[in-house]
């Protein structure tokens, strides 16, 4: 009887240990699931933050590019206006030089004509 009672006690202890081990395994699996779920949630949060940061940096870069393009356009406009003013000034200067040369040529021609007329008068007298 003693052997039978030891055998029953031993089986019951084995059953209790198996049940306890099963419960512990279930709790460990549940904890692992919760941990995996939390890790997944953290990963999603970090991915979302990284995406938001990337969007902000892209917007900042776009604004910088836009500002640089506007500056370049303004510089180009200023240089074009300056070049136009320089061309206008040179054209006015050239026109003035042509006018001065034409007036000098006219004066020279008038002087030559007067000199010829004087010589013709002198020859007739």
Coordinates of C-alpha atoms in Angstrom, one line a residue:
X1 CA 0.0 0.0 0.0
X2 CA 2.8 2.3 0.8
X3 CA 4.1 1.7 -2.7
X4 CA 0.7 2.5 -4.2
X5 CA 0.3 5.7 -2.2
X6 CA 3.7 6.8 -3.1
X7 CA 2.9 6.1 -6.7
X8 CA -0.3 8.1 -6.5
X9 CA 1.4 11.0 -4.7
X10 CA 4.2 10.9 -7.3
X11 CA 1.7 10.9 -10.2
X12 CA -0.3 13.7 -8.6
X13 CA 2.9 15.7 -8.1
X14 CA 3.9 15.1 -11.7
X15 CA 0.5 16.2 -12.8
X16 CA 0.7 19.3 -10.7
X17 CA 4.1 20.1 -12.0
X18 CA 2.9 19.6 -15.6
X19 CA 0.0 21.9 -15.0
X20 CA 2.2 24.4 -13.3
X21 CA 4.7 24.2 -16.2
X22 CA 1.8 24.6 -18.7
X23 CA 0.5 27.6 -16.9
X24 CA 4.0 29.2 -16.7
X25 CA 4.5 28.5 -20.5
X26 CA 1.2 30.1 -21.2
X27 CA 2.1 33.1 -19.1
X28 CA 5.5 33.4 -20.8
X29 CA 3.9 33.2 -24.2
X30 CA 1.3 35.8 -23.3
X31 CA 4.2 38.0 -22.0
X32 CA 6.1 37.4 -25.2
X33 CA 3.1 38.4 -27.2
X34 CA 2.6 41.6 -25.2
X35 CA 6.3 42.4 -25.5
X36 CA 6.1 41.8 -29.3
X37 CA 3.0 44.0 -29.5
X38 CA 4.7 46.7 -27.6
X39 CA 7.9 46.4 -29.7
X40 CA 5.7 46.6 -32.9
X41 CA 4.0 49.7 -31.5
X42 CA 7.3 51.3 -30.6
X43 CA 8.6 50.5 -34.1
X44 CA 5.6 52.1 -35.7
X45 CA 5.9 55.2 -33.5
X46 CA 9.6 55.5 -34.4
X47 CA 8.9 55.0 -38.1
X48 CA 6.1 57.6 -38.0
X49 CA 8.5 60.1 -36.2
X50 CA 11.2 59.4 -38.8
X51 CA 8.7 60.0 -41.6
X52 CA 7.6 63.2 -40.0
X53 CA 11.2 64.4 -39.6
X54 CA 11.9 63.5 -43.2
X55 CA 8.9 65.5 -44.4
X56 CA 9.9 68.5 -42.3
X57 CA 13.4 68.4 -43.7
X58 CA 12.1 68.1 -47.2
X59 CA 9.8 71.1 -46.7
X60 CA 12.8 73.1 -45.2
X61 CA 15.0 72.1 -48.2
X62 CA 12.2 73.1 -50.6
X63 CA 11.8 76.5 -48.9
X64 CA 15.6 77.1 -49.1
X65 CA 15.7 76.1 -52.7
X66 CA 12.8 78.5 -53.4
X67 CA 14.5 81.3 -51.6
X68 CA 17.8 80.7 -53.4
X69 CA 15.9 80.7 -56.7
X70 CA 14.2 84.0 -55.9
X71 CA 17.6 85.5 -54.9
X72 CA 19.2 84.3 -58.2
X73 CA 16.2 85.6 -60.2
X74 CA 16.5 89.0 -58.4
X75 CA 20.3 89.1 -59.0
X76 CA 19.8 88.3 -62.7
X77 CA 17.1 91.0 -63.0
X78 CA 19.4 93.5 -61.4
X79 CA 22.3 92.6 -63.6
X80 CA 20.1 92.8 -66.7
X81 CA 18.8 96.2 -65.7
X82 CA 22.4 97.3 -65.1
X83 CA 23.5 96.0 -68.5
X84 CA 20.5 97.8 -70.1
X85 CA 21.5 101.1 -68.4
X86 CA 25.1 100.6 -69.6
X87 CA 24.0 99.9 -73.1
X88 CA 21.8 103.0 -73.1
X89 CA 24.6 105.2 -71.8
X90 CA 27.0 103.8 -74.4
X91 CA 24.4 104.4 -77.2
X92 CA 23.8 108.0 -76.0
X93 CA 27.6 108.5 -75.9
X94 CA 28.0 107.1 -79.4
X95 CA 25.1 109.2 -80.7
X96 CA 26.7 112.3 -79.2
X97 CA 30.1 111.4 -80.8
X98 CA 28.4 110.9 -84.2
X99 CA 26.6 114.2 -83.8
X100 CA 29.8 116.0 -82.9
X101 CA 31.6 114.4 -85.8
X102 CA 28.8 115.4 -88.2
X103 CA 28.8 119.0 -86.9
X104 CA 32.6 119.2 -87.3
X105 CA 32.3 117.8 -90.8
X106 CA 29.6 120.3 -91.7
X107 CA 31.7 123.1 -90.2
X108 CA 34.8 121.9 -92.1
X109 CA 32.7 121.7 -95.3
X110 CA 31.3 125.2 -94.7
X111 CA 34.7 126.6 -94.0
X112 CA 36.1 125.0 -97.2
X113 CA 33.2 126.4 -99.2
X114 CA 33.7 129.9 -97.8
X115 CA 37.4 129.6 -98.5
X116 CA 36.7 128.6 -102.0
X117 CA 34.2 131.4 -102.5
X118 CA 36.8 133.9 -101.1
X119 CA 39.4 132.6 -103.5
X120 CA 36.9 132.8 -106.4
X121 CA 36.1 136.4 -105.5
X122 CA 39.8 137.3 -105.2
X123 CA 40.4 135.7 -108.6
X124 CA 37.6 137.7 -110.2
X125 CA 38.8 141.0 -108.7

